[in-house]
Coordinates of C-alpha atoms and ligand atoms in Angstrom, one line a residue:
M1 CA 272.7 56.6 138.6
K2 CA 276.5 56.8 139.5
A3 CA 278.8 53.9 140.0
L4 CA 279.4 54.5 143.7
D5 CA 276.0 55.8 144.7
G6 CA 275.1 54.9 148.2
I7 CA 278.7 54.5 149.4
K8 CA 279.7 56.8 152.2
I9 CA 283.4 57.8 152.6
L10 CA 284.7 59.1 155.8
D11 CA 287.5 61.2 154.4
F12 CA 290.3 62.0 156.9
T13 CA 292.7 63.0 154.2
H14 CA 294.8 66.1 153.8
V15 CA 297.3 67.7 151.5
Q16 CA 297.5 65.8 148.1
S17 CA 297.8 62.1 148.1
G18 CA 294.6 61.2 150.1
P19 CA 292.4 64.0 148.7
T20 CA 293.2 62.9 145.1
C21 CA 291.9 59.5 146.0
T22 CA 288.7 60.6 147.7
Q23 CA 288.0 63.2 144.9
L24 CA 288.0 60.3 142.4
L25 CA 285.5 58.4 144.6
A26 CA 283.3 61.5 144.8
W27 CA 283.4 61.8 141.1
F28 CA 282.3 58.2 140.8
G29 CA 279.2 59.0 143.0
A30 CA 280.3 58.3 146.6
D31 CA 279.2 60.6 149.4
V32 CA 282.6 61.9 150.7
I33 CA 282.5 63.5 154.1
K34 CA 285.7 65.3 154.7
V35 CA 286.6 65.6 158.4
E36 CA 288.6 68.7 159.2
R37 CA 290.1 70.2 162.3
P38 CA 287.7 72.9 163.7
G39 CA 288.8 76.5 162.6
V40 CA 291.9 75.1 160.7
G41 CA 290.9 72.5 158.2
D42 CA 293.2 70.9 155.6
A43 CA 296.5 72.9 155.6
T44 CA 296.3 73.3 151.9
R45 CA 293.3 75.7 152.2
K46 CA 295.9 78.3 153.2
Q47 CA 298.8 77.2 151.1
L48 CA 300.0 78.9 148.0
V49 CA 297.1 81.5 148.3
D50 CA 296.5 83.5 145.2
V51 CA 293.2 85.2 146.3
P52 CA 293.5 86.6 149.9
G53 CA 290.8 85.2 152.1
A54 CA 289.7 82.5 149.7
D55 CA 290.5 78.8 149.8
S56 CA 293.7 78.2 147.6
L57 CA 293.7 76.4 144.3
Y58 CA 295.8 73.8 145.9
F59 CA 292.8 72.9 148.1
T60 CA 289.9 73.6 145.7
M61 CA 291.5 71.6 142.8
L62 CA 291.8 68.4 145.0
N63 CA 288.5 68.5 147.0
H64 CA 285.7 68.8 144.5
N65 CA 282.4 67.1 145.1
K66 CA 283.0 66.6 148.8
R67 CA 281.1 67.8 152.0
S68 CA 283.1 69.2 154.9
I69 CA 282.5 68.6 158.6
E70 CA 284.5 70.4 161.3
L71 CA 285.2 67.8 164.0
N72 CA 287.8 67.3 166.7
P73 CA 287.9 63.6 167.5
K74 CA 290.2 64.3 170.5
T75 CA 287.3 65.8 172.5
P76 CA 284.8 63.3 174.3
K77 CA 281.9 64.6 172.1
G78 CA 284.0 64.5 169.0
K79 CA 284.9 60.8 169.7
E80 CA 281.2 60.0 170.1
I81 CA 280.4 61.7 166.8
L82 CA 283.3 60.0 165.0
T83 CA 282.2 56.6 166.4
R84 CA 278.8 57.2 164.9
L85 CA 280.3 58.2 161.7
V86 CA 282.4 55.1 161.5
K87 CA 279.2 53.0 162.0
E88 CA 277.4 54.8 159.2
C89 CA 280.2 54.8 156.6
D90 CA 281.6 52.2 154.3
V91 CA 285.2 53.4 154.0
L92 CA 287.5 55.5 156.1
V93 CA 290.4 57.0 154.1
E94 CA 293.3 58.7 155.9
N95 CA 296.9 59.9 155.1
F96 CA 298.0 61.0 158.5
A97 CA 301.5 60.6 159.8
P98 CA 301.9 57.0 161.0
G99 CA 300.1 56.4 164.3
A100 CA 298.0 59.5 164.3
L101 CA 294.6 57.7 164.0
D102 CA 295.6 55.3 166.9
R103 CA 296.5 58.4 169.0
M104 CA 293.0 59.7 168.3
G105 CA 291.7 56.4 169.8
F106 CA 290.6 54.9 166.5
S107 CA 293.0 52.0 165.8
W108 CA 292.1 49.5 163.1
E109 CA 291.0 47.0 165.9
R110 CA 288.7 49.6 167.4
I111 CA 287.3 50.4 164.0
Q112 CA 286.6 46.8 163.4
E113 CA 284.7 46.7 166.6
I114 CA 282.5 49.6 165.8
N115 CA 281.9 48.5 162.1
P116 CA 283.2 45.2 160.8
R117 CA 282.2 46.1 157.3
M118 CA 284.4 49.2 157.3
I119 CA 287.2 49.4 154.8
M120 CA 290.1 51.4 156.2
A121 CA 292.3 52.8 153.6
S122 CA 295.7 54.6 154.2
V123 CA 298.5 56.3 152.4
K124 CA 301.7 56.1 154.1
G125 CA 305.2 57.1 153.0
F126 CA 306.7 53.6 153.4
G127 CA 305.3 50.2 154.0
P128 CA 306.2 48.1 157.1
G129 CA 310.0 48.2 157.8
K130 CA 312.6 50.5 159.0
Y131 CA 311.2 53.6 157.5
E132 CA 307.6 53.0 158.4
D133 CA 307.4 55.9 160.9
C134 CA 308.6 58.5 158.6
K135 CA 306.6 61.4 157.4
V136 CA 306.8 61.6 153.7
Y137 CA 306.2 64.1 150.9
E138 CA 306.1 63.9 147.1
N139 CA 309.6 64.3 146.3
V140 CA 310.8 62.0 149.1
A141 CA 308.7 59.3 147.5
Q142 CA 310.0 60.0 144.1
C143 CA 313.6 59.6 145.4
A144 CA 312.8 56.5 147.5
G145 CA 310.7 54.8 144.7
G146 CA 313.5 54.9 142.0
S147 CA 312.1 57.8 139.9
A148 CA 314.7 60.4 140.7
S149 CA 317.7 58.1 140.2
T150 CA 316.4 57.3 136.7
T151 CA 315.3 60.7 135.6
G152 CA 317.5 63.4 134.1
F153 CA 320.6 63.3 132.0
L154 CA 323.6 61.0 132.4
D155 CA 325.9 63.8 133.2
G156 CA 323.6 65.6 135.5
P157 CA 322.1 65.0 139.0
P158 CA 319.0 63.0 139.8
L159 CA 315.8 64.9 138.9
V160 CA 312.2 64.9 140.3
T161 CA 309.5 65.0 137.8
G162 CA 306.6 67.5 137.5
A163 CA 304.0 64.8 137.5
Q164 CA 303.0 64.2 141.1
I165 CA 303.6 60.4 141.0
G166 CA 304.2 60.2 144.7
D167 CA 301.2 62.0 145.9
S168 CA 298.5 61.8 143.1
G169 CA 299.9 58.6 141.8
T170 CA 299.6 56.9 145.2
G171 CA 296.0 58.4 145.6
L172 CA 295.2 56.6 142.3
H173 CA 296.5 53.3 143.6
L174 CA 294.6 53.7 146.8
A175 CA 291.3 54.4 145.0
L176 CA 291.7 51.2 143.1
G177 CA 292.4 49.4 146.3
I178 CA 289.3 50.8 147.9
V179 CA 286.9 49.8 145.1
T180 CA 288.5 46.3 145.0
A181 CA 287.9 46.0 148.7
L182 CA 284.3 47.2 148.3
F183 CA 283.9 44.5 145.6
Q184 CA 285.3 41.8 147.8
R185 CA 283.1 42.9 150.7
E186 CA 280.1 42.2 148.4
R187 CA 280.9 38.5 148.7
S188 CA 282.7 38.3 152.1
G189 CA 280.6 40.7 154.0
R190 CA 283.8 41.9 155.7
G191 CA 285.8 45.1 155.6
Q192 CA 289.5 45.1 155.4
K193 CA 292.6 47.3 155.7
V194 CA 294.0 48.8 152.5
L195 CA 297.5 50.4 152.5
A196 CA 299.1 52.2 149.6
P197 CA 302.7 53.2 150.5
M198 CA 304.0 56.1 148.4
Q199 CA 307.4 54.4 147.8
D200 CA 305.7 51.3 146.5
G201 CA 303.4 53.4 144.3
V202 CA 306.3 55.2 142.7
L203 CA 308.2 52.0 142.2
N204 CA 305.1 50.5 140.5
L205 CA 305.2 53.5 138.0
C206 CA 309.0 52.9 137.6
R207 CA 308.5 49.2 136.8
V208 CA 310.4 49.4 133.5
K209 CA 313.5 50.8 135.3
L210 CA 313.7 47.6 137.5
R211 CA 313.3 45.7 134.3
D212 CA 316.3 47.5 132.9
Q213 CA 318.3 46.9 136.2
Q214 CA 317.9 43.1 135.6
R215 CA 318.7 43.3 131.9
L216 CA 321.8 45.4 132.8
E217 CA 323.2 42.4 134.7
K218 CA 323.1 40.5 131.3
G219 CA 324.8 43.2 129.3
P220 CA 324.6 46.9 128.1
L221 CA 321.2 48.5 127.4
T222 CA 321.5 48.9 123.8
E223 CA 318.5 51.2 123.3
Y224 CA 320.0 53.8 125.7
S225 CA 321.8 56.6 123.9
Q226 CA 324.9 56.1 126.0
Y227 CA 325.3 52.6 124.4
G228 CA 325.6 54.2 120.9
E229 CA 327.9 56.9 122.3
G230 CA 330.3 54.2 123.7
I231 CA 329.8 55.4 127.3
P232 CA 330.2 52.4 129.7
F233 CA 327.3 51.4 132.0
G234 CA 327.6 51.3 135.7
E235 CA 326.0 48.9 138.2
A236 CA 322.6 50.6 138.3
T237 CA 320.0 51.6 135.7
P238 CA 321.2 55.0 134.5
R239 CA 319.4 58.2 133.8
A240 CA 318.3 58.1 130.2
G241 CA 317.7 61.7 129.4
N242 CA 314.8 61.9 126.9
D243 CA 315.4 58.4 125.4
S244 CA 312.2 56.6 125.0
G245 CA 311.8 53.6 127.2
G246 CA 310.3 51.1 124.8
G247 CA 313.4 50.3 122.8
Q248 CA 312.6 52.6 119.9
P249 CA 315.0 55.5 119.8
G250 CA 313.3 58.8 120.6
R251 CA 314.4 62.4 121.6
I252 CA 313.1 65.8 122.2
L253 CA 313.8 68.1 119.3
K254 CA 313.7 71.8 118.6
C255 CA 310.9 73.2 116.5
K256 CA 310.4 76.5 114.7
G257 CA 310.4 79.3 117.4
W258 CA 312.5 77.4 120.0
E259 CA 314.8 80.5 120.4
T260 CA 312.1 82.4 122.2
D261 CA 309.4 79.8 123.2
P262 CA 310.7 77.3 125.9
N263 CA 308.1 74.8 124.7
A264 CA 308.7 74.9 120.9
Y265 CA 309.8 71.2 120.9
T266 CA 308.5 67.9 119.8
Y267 CA 309.1 64.4 120.8
F268 CA 310.2 62.3 117.9
I269 CA 310.5 58.5 117.8
T270 CA 312.4 56.8 114.9
Q271 CA 310.3 53.7 115.2
A272 CA 311.8 50.9 113.1
A273 CA 308.5 50.1 111.4
V274 CA 308.3 53.7 109.9
W275 CA 312.0 54.3 109.3
E276 CA 311.5 54.6 105.6
K277 CA 308.8 57.3 106.0
V278 CA 311.1 59.1 108.4
C279 CA 313.8 59.2 105.8
D280 CA 311.4 60.5 103.2
V281 CA 309.9 63.2 105.5
I282 CA 313.2 64.6 106.5
G283 CA 314.7 64.6 103.0
K284 CA 317.1 61.7 103.4
P285 CA 315.6 59.0 101.1
E286 CA 319.2 57.6 100.5
W287 CA 319.3 56.4 104.2
K288 CA 316.6 53.8 103.4
E289 CA 319.0 51.6 101.4
D290 CA 322.3 52.7 102.9
P291 CA 323.5 49.7 105.0
E292 CA 325.0 52.3 107.5
F293 CA 321.4 53.5 108.4
A294 CA 319.0 50.8 107.0
T295 CA 318.7 48.6 110.2
P296 CA 318.0 49.5 113.8
K297 CA 321.3 47.9 114.8
A298 CA 323.3 49.9 112.3
R299 CA 321.6 53.1 113.5
L300 CA 322.4 52.7 117.2
P301 CA 325.9 54.3 117.0
K302 CA 324.6 57.1 114.8
L303 CA 321.6 58.2 116.8
N304 CA 323.2 61.7 117.5
L305 CA 323.7 62.3 113.8
I306 CA 320.3 60.9 112.9
F307 CA 318.5 63.1 115.4
D308 CA 320.6 66.1 114.6
T309 CA 319.5 65.7 111.0
I310 CA 315.8 65.2 112.0
E311 CA 316.1 68.3 114.2
Q312 CA 317.3 70.3 111.1
W313 CA 313.9 69.4 109.6
T314 CA 311.8 69.9 112.8
M315 CA 313.3 73.4 113.2
T316 CA 311.7 74.4 110.0
K317 CA 308.2 73.5 111.3
T318 CA 306.1 74.3 114.3
K319 CA 305.5 71.5 116.8
F320 CA 301.9 71.3 115.5
E321 CA 303.0 71.2 111.8
V322 CA 305.4 68.3 112.8
M323 CA 302.4 66.5 114.3
D324 CA 300.2 67.3 111.2
I325 CA 302.8 65.9 108.8
C326 CA 304.0 62.8 110.8
N327 CA 300.6 61.6 112.3
P328 CA 299.1 60.5 108.9
L329 CA 302.3 58.6 108.4
D330 CA 302.2 56.8 111.7
I331 CA 305.5 58.4 112.8
P332 CA 305.0 58.8 116.5
V333 CA 305.6 62.5 117.6
G334 CA 304.2 64.6 120.3
P335 CA 304.2 68.4 120.7
I336 CA 305.6 69.6 124.0
L337 CA 302.4 71.3 125.3
S338 CA 302.8 74.1 127.9
M339 CA 300.3 74.4 130.8
K340 CA 299.0 77.5 129.1
E341 CA 298.2 75.6 125.8
I342 CA 296.6 72.8 127.8
A343 CA 294.5 75.2 129.7
E344 CA 293.2 76.6 126.5
D345 CA 292.9 73.3 124.7
E346 CA 289.3 73.1 123.2
G347 CA 289.4 69.3 122.9
L348 CA 290.2 68.8 126.7
R349 CA 287.4 71.3 127.6
A350 CA 285.0 69.4 125.4
T351 CA 285.6 66.3 127.1
G352 CA 285.4 67.7 130.6
T353 CA 289.1 67.0 131.4
I354 CA 289.6 70.8 131.8
V355 CA 286.6 72.3 133.5
E356 CA 285.7 75.8 134.8
V357 CA 284.2 75.8 138.3
E358 CA 282.4 78.6 140.2
H359 CA 283.5 79.2 143.8
P360 CA 281.8 81.7 146.1
E361 CA 285.0 83.1 147.5
R362 CA 287.2 83.1 144.5
G363 CA 284.9 83.2 141.4
A364 CA 285.5 81.0 138.5
Y365 CA 288.7 78.9 138.2
L366 CA 289.9 76.1 136.0
T367 CA 290.5 72.6 137.2
V368 CA 291.3 69.1 135.9
G369 CA 288.1 67.1 135.8
C370 CA 287.8 63.4 136.0
P371 CA 290.3 61.8 133.7
I372 CA 288.4 58.5 133.4
K373 CA 285.3 58.5 131.2
F374 CA 282.3 56.2 131.7
S375 CA 279.5 55.4 129.3
D376 CA 277.0 55.0 132.1
C377 CA 278.2 57.1 134.9
D378 CA 278.1 60.9 134.4
V379 CA 280.7 62.9 136.3
E380 CA 279.8 66.5 137.2
V381 CA 282.5 68.5 138.8
T382 CA 281.2 70.7 141.7
R383 CA 283.2 73.0 143.8
S384 CA 285.1 72.1 146.9
P385 CA 283.3 72.8 150.3
L386 CA 284.1 75.7 152.5
L387 CA 285.5 74.7 155.9
G388 CA 282.7 73.2 157.9
E389 CA 280.1 74.0 155.3
H390 CA 278.2 70.8 155.9
T391 CA 278.8 70.2 159.6
S392 CA 275.2 70.7 160.7
E393 CA 273.8 69.0 157.6
I394 CA 275.9 65.9 158.3
L395 CA 275.2 65.9 162.0
R396 CA 271.4 66.1 161.2
D397 CA 271.0 64.0 158.0
V398 CA 273.7 61.3 158.4
L399 CA 273.7 60.9 162.2
G400 CA 270.2 62.0 163.1
Y401 CA 271.1 64.7 165.7
S402 CA 268.4 67.3 166.4
D403 CA 268.9 71.0 166.1
D404 CA 269.0 71.4 169.8
E405 CA 271.6 68.6 170.1
I406 CA 273.7 70.3 167.4
H407 CA 273.8 73.5 169.4
E408 CA 274.8 71.6 172.5
I409 CA 277.6 69.8 170.5
A410 CA 278.8 73.2 169.3
G411 CA 279.0 74.4 172.9
S412 CA 281.3 71.4 173.7
G413 CA 284.1 72.5 171.3
A414 CA 283.9 69.3 169.3
I415 CA 282.9 71.1 166.1
G416 CA 284.3 74.5 166.7
E417 CA 282.0 77.5 166.0
L418 CA 278.4 76.7 165.0
P419 CA 278.5 76.3 161.3
K420 CA 276.8 79.1 159.4
A421 CA 273.8 77.0 158.1
A422 CA 272.7 76.2 161.6
E423 CA 272.8 79.8 162.9
Ligands
COA1 N1 291.0 67.3 164.9 C1 292.1 67.3 165.8 N2 293.3 66.9 165.5 C2 293.5 66.6 164.1 C3 292.5 66.5 163.2 C4 291.2 66.9 163.6 N3 290.1 66.9 162.8 N4 293.0 66.1 162.0 C5 294.3 65.9 162.2 N5 294.7 66.1 163.5 C6 295.9 66.0 164.1 C7 296.5 64.6 164.0 O1 295.9 63.8 165.0 C8 297.9 64.8 164.4 O2 298.2 65.0 165.8 P1 299.2 64.0 166.6 O3 300.5 64.1 165.9 O4 299.2 64.6 167.9 O5 298.7 62.5 166.6 C9 298.2 66.2 163.8 O6 296.9 66.8 163.4 C10 299.1 66.3 162.6 O7 298.8 65.3 161.6 P2 300.0 64.8 160.7 O8 299.5 63.8 159.8 O9 301.2 64.3 161.5 O10 300.4 66.1 159.9 P3 301.8 66.8 159.6 O11 301.5 68.1 158.9 O12 302.7 66.8 160.7 O13 302.4 65.8 158.5 C11 302.3 64.6 156.3 C12 302.0 65.8 157.1 C13 301.8 64.6 155.1 C14 303.9 64.6 156.2 C15 302.0 63.3 157.2 O14 300.6 63.4 157.4 C16 302.3 62.0 156.4 O15 303.4 61.6 156.4 N6 301.2 61.4 155.8 C17 301.4 60.1 155.2 C18 302.1 60.2 153.9 C19 301.4 61.2 152.9 O16 300.3 61.1 152.6 N7 302.2 62.2 152.4 C20 301.9 63.0 151.3 C21 301.0 64.1 151.6 S1 300.5 64.8 150.1

């Protein structure tokens, strides 16, 4: 048994944010029916193509364990089919541009009329307000949510981060909203509307930076390197480079091989509780008693000297040796892992977080499996569907149409060309 067995998701999502959400729900056991425009499908199928003629990794890696139906709800027959799907399903998830679902004739009011138990979940760029009609992509959300202004170095421009906190991050937020609404429905019997705006999701992940904004009004942020360097603070939370956010000084330091390997670095935190062990490891035992170095406050103006000295030591070790030496001493360090190293990581493969999946058009490819592990809900990652692969199956098994009716529907243009399985 899977956690969401029996839950049917009408998946109107595309690109990254929405598909991330519905992929999680599929992994948790929901039957995810992805509705795609006939003959076209999710635009990512054909974006960043690496194997000509095959669905791209962009698409396959975000749409595992789903079924695909080609359906145009803008045709009369398509409207009829979608109405029946809304009746049958528990959750409708969408991340269209604002208003697109209404323009299809499926407003929230109409959906409630068809199925009062329906949960309608949406990703939008912004919540209600002056930007609510904007179309939004990942980096726009990172900028509007406070991530870009607080990422990067003090003397450089704002930076976007590689982690897709706007798209995938908001998908995660929405998934939590959906299971919460399903849980409430158990008691209320009613569906509800769930909205996850990308700006809000990014801001939620940048919570500590709003914390710092308010602390800044009371005085300088002493844990930021710029404080120790005597650089005055402005009015807003500054970019903190690679400082660690928790108040314990931390930096990224070079390791053995940095001259040729762009990822031969380690993160190193001089946590107060293990300062004496740090001094021993880097060969500076005298710093333990020296009042110039012995307390966290005394160290603040000397962080550049301290980290330069630690780096002299880390440069004599590989990032993994640094980890092996520091870990048993509880000195927090982290090797900077490249995507190549992660792809080859045996530990991540053993836990199913990196998995190899077979695909009929492209052969085997690597993907990130479910990052959440359950003791009583096995997750098996299966390949993404081909466009319209399950159109007839869904019309027949979920909605009860006969084969003759399916042929008739195909003739109406609502589902594009008759899907292979029904031919
Ligand atoms: N059959 C027929 N038409 C369909 C269809 C289907 N199965 N599925 C979608 N369409 C139509 C929509 O109805 C819409 O038509 P309309 O504008 O006439 O109403 C059209 O396709 C385009 O949809 P839209 O969502 O506007 O796509 P876009 O490519 O112009 O914009 C985004 C893409 C991502 C910017 C936009 O969808 C958006 O802002 N989404 C919300 C925020 C978000 O999730 N952003 C991150 C994405 S990772």
